[in-house]
Each structure stands twice: as structure tokens, then as C-alpha cells.
Short mmCIF file of C-alpha atoms in Angstrom, two decimals:
data_model
loop_
_atom_site.label_atom_id
_atom_site.label_comp_id
_atom_site.label_asym_id
_atom_site.label_seq_id
_atom_site.Cartn_x
_atom_site.Cartn_y
_atom_site.Cartn_z
CA UNK A 632 6.59 -19.85 21.01
CA UNK A 633 4.66 -17.47 18.81
CA UNK A 634 1.20 -16.03 19.10
CA UNK A 635 -1.13 -14.02 16.87
CA UNK A 636 -3.89 -11.93 18.40
CA UNK A 637 -6.60 -10.29 16.30
CA UNK A 638 -8.72 -7.33 17.29
CA UNK A 639 -11.15 -4.88 15.74
CA UNK A 640 -14.08 -7.07 14.80
CA UNK A 641 -17.63 -6.13 15.58
CA UNK A 642 -21.08 -5.34 14.27
CA UNK A 643 -21.51 -2.80 11.49
CA UNK A 644 -24.24 -1.85 9.05
CA UNK A 645 -23.86 -2.46 5.33
CA UNK A 646 -21.75 0.27 3.80
CA UNK A 647 -19.78 0.82 6.97
CA UNK A 648 -16.14 0.22 7.79
CA UNK A 649 -14.01 -1.74 10.22
CA UNK A 650 -10.27 -1.98 10.77
CA UNK A 651 -8.83 -5.29 11.93
CA UNK A 652 -5.43 -5.63 13.57
CA UNK A 653 -3.27 -8.68 14.21
CA UNK A 654 -0.12 -8.57 16.30
CA UNK A 655 2.46 -11.35 16.38
CA UNK A 656 4.51 -11.92 19.50
CA UNK A 657 6.97 -14.41 20.91
CA UNK A 658 10.36 -15.64 19.78
CA UNK A 659 10.46 -14.30 16.23
CA UNK A 660 13.37 -13.83 13.87
CA UNK A 661 11.32 -12.69 10.90
CA UNK A 662 7.84 -12.78 9.44
CA UNK A 663 7.43 -13.42 5.76
CA UNK A 664 3.93 -13.32 4.34
CA UNK A 665 0.98 -12.32 6.51
CA UNK A 666 -2.63 -12.58 5.57
CA UNK A 667 -6.27 -12.50 6.46
CA UNK A 668 -8.71 -15.34 5.93
CA UNK A 669 -12.39 -15.57 6.73
CA UNK A 670 -14.82 -18.35 7.52
CA UNK A 671 -18.59 -17.83 7.37
CA UNK A 672 -20.62 -20.14 9.62
CA UNK A 673 -20.66 -23.68 8.29
CA UNK A 674 -18.31 -22.86 5.43
CA UNK A 675 -14.65 -23.33 4.62
CA UNK A 676 -11.96 -20.81 5.45
CA UNK A 677 -11.03 -18.71 2.42
CA UNK A 678 -8.28 -16.22 1.69
CA UNK A 679 -9.15 -12.54 1.89
CA UNK A 680 -5.80 -10.81 1.40
CA UNK A 681 -2.07 -11.39 1.81
CA UNK A 682 0.96 -9.16 2.08
CA UNK A 683 4.64 -10.05 1.86
CA UNK A 684 7.40 -8.64 4.01
CA UNK A 685 8.24 -6.33 1.12
CA UNK A 686 4.71 -5.03 0.83
CA UNK A 687 3.39 -6.93 -2.18
CA UNK A 688 -0.33 -7.60 -1.82
CA UNK A 689 -3.03 -9.71 -3.32
CA UNK A 690 -6.76 -9.84 -2.68
CA UNK A 691 -9.70 -12.08 -3.23
CA UNK A 692 -11.79 -10.77 -6.12
CA UNK A 693 -14.74 -10.27 -3.81
CA UNK A 694 -12.93 -7.65 -1.73
CA UNK A 695 -10.82 -5.83 -4.32
CA UNK A 696 -11.40 -2.11 -4.19
CA UNK A 697 -13.01 -2.32 -0.76
CA UNK A 698 -10.40 -3.88 1.54
CA UNK A 699 -6.79 -2.82 2.06
CA UNK A 700 -4.15 -4.95 3.77
CA UNK A 701 -1.07 -3.33 5.29
CA UNK A 702 1.61 -4.14 7.83
CA UNK A 703 3.96 -2.51 10.28
CA UNK A 704 7.06 -4.67 10.34
CA UNK A 705 8.50 -2.90 13.38
CA UNK A 706 5.40 -3.91 15.34
CA UNK A 707 4.94 -7.34 13.73
CA UNK A 708 1.40 -6.26 13.00
CA UNK A 709 -0.87 -6.66 9.99
CA UNK A 710 -4.02 -4.66 9.38
CA UNK A 711 -7.12 -5.05 7.26
CA UNK A 712 -9.07 -1.91 6.49
CA UNK A 713 -12.55 -2.94 5.37
CA UNK A 714 -14.74 -0.36 3.66
CA UNK A 715 -18.12 -0.57 1.95
CA UNK A 716 -18.92 -3.69 3.93
CA UNK A 717 -21.61 -6.03 2.69
CA UNK A 718 -23.65 -8.67 4.52
CA UNK A 719 -21.71 -11.27 2.51
CA UNK A 720 -18.57 -10.17 4.39
CA UNK A 721 -19.99 -11.57 7.63
CA UNK A 722 -17.55 -14.18 8.93
CA UNK A 723 -14.93 -14.97 11.50
CA UNK A 724 -11.74 -13.33 10.29
CA UNK A 725 -8.43 -15.05 11.01
CA UNK A 726 -4.92 -13.68 10.87
CA UNK A 727 -2.16 -15.86 9.41
CA UNK A 728 1.61 -15.44 9.42
CA UNK A 729 4.59 -17.32 8.04
CA UNK A 730 7.13 -17.00 10.84
CA UNK A 731 10.76 -17.98 11.35
CA UNK A 732 11.40 -18.45 15.05
CA UNK A 733 14.11 -16.82 17.08
CA UNK A 734 16.24 -19.96 16.87
CA UNK A 735 16.41 -19.47 13.06
CA UNK A 736 15.22 -23.04 12.69
CA UNK A 737 11.62 -23.27 13.87
CA UNK A 738 9.04 -22.46 11.21
CA UNK A 739 5.47 -21.61 12.06
CA UNK A 740 2.31 -21.36 10.04
CA UNK A 741 0.64 -19.37 12.78
CA UNK A 742 -3.05 -18.55 13.14
CA UNK A 743 -4.90 -16.19 15.39
CA UNK A 744 -8.00 -17.11 17.35
CA UNK A 745 -10.31 -15.23 15.01
CA UNK A 746 -12.44 -12.13 15.36
CA UNK A 747 -16.12 -11.93 14.43
CA UNK A 748 -17.25 -9.45 11.79
CA UNK A 749 -21.00 -9.11 11.36
CA UNK A 750 -22.49 -6.86 8.69
CA UNK A 751 -26.20 -6.17 8.94
CA UNK A 752 -28.51 -5.22 6.08
#
């Protein structure tokens, strides 16, 4: 069993900052890529940023230069630092992780429950 839990969402004015966290727990051998996705109301879920176990990152064009993804492998945690927030960033943000279970056989494409980020004008 594995679980991802996000935290750090909230309400912020345009130009402000938020830091999201996502911690993985359960029977885990290793975590490969981790990422953040977001889903505005009534829209599809889109990629925001990803990071590999080695620290390689990629970002959606819309957040480059404003968002930074990082991870703490010892804590099985991924972070998303969001600066210069815009109303267009308003969405439910979901954590994702590619996990190999403790049995070295089970593979999980795990998702968190989501955390709301609302950016006001």
C-alpha cells in the first residue's frame, strides 16, 4: 500500500507565493519520477512539473521561471515552490509518483487527493 498526501494549498493574491508539499508513505522500495499536475474546474488535468530521482526537472511553459520543483528523497517528499502567482494558476494541484513497492514487484502510478490553490486578482 502506498499513499500520497499533499499540503500547502490555499488562497493567495496575484503576485504572491505558495509552497506545496507531497509526502509518499507505505511499502516503498523506490520512487522514480515525481510530479505535480493541476486541474482547473471543468478542465482536464495537465502537467505542471516533474522531477526524476536524480534531480532532472521539466516544466510546463506556463510556469517556467515562476515555479520550482524539488524533492527530498530521504523523506519521499516532493515540493513545488510557486512564485509570482497568477489567477490562471488557480486549480486543484495533484501530486504524482512512479513507485516501486516494497515487494520489488508492485508498481504504482500513485496520485494524491489534491490541494486547492486559488489566486485572486
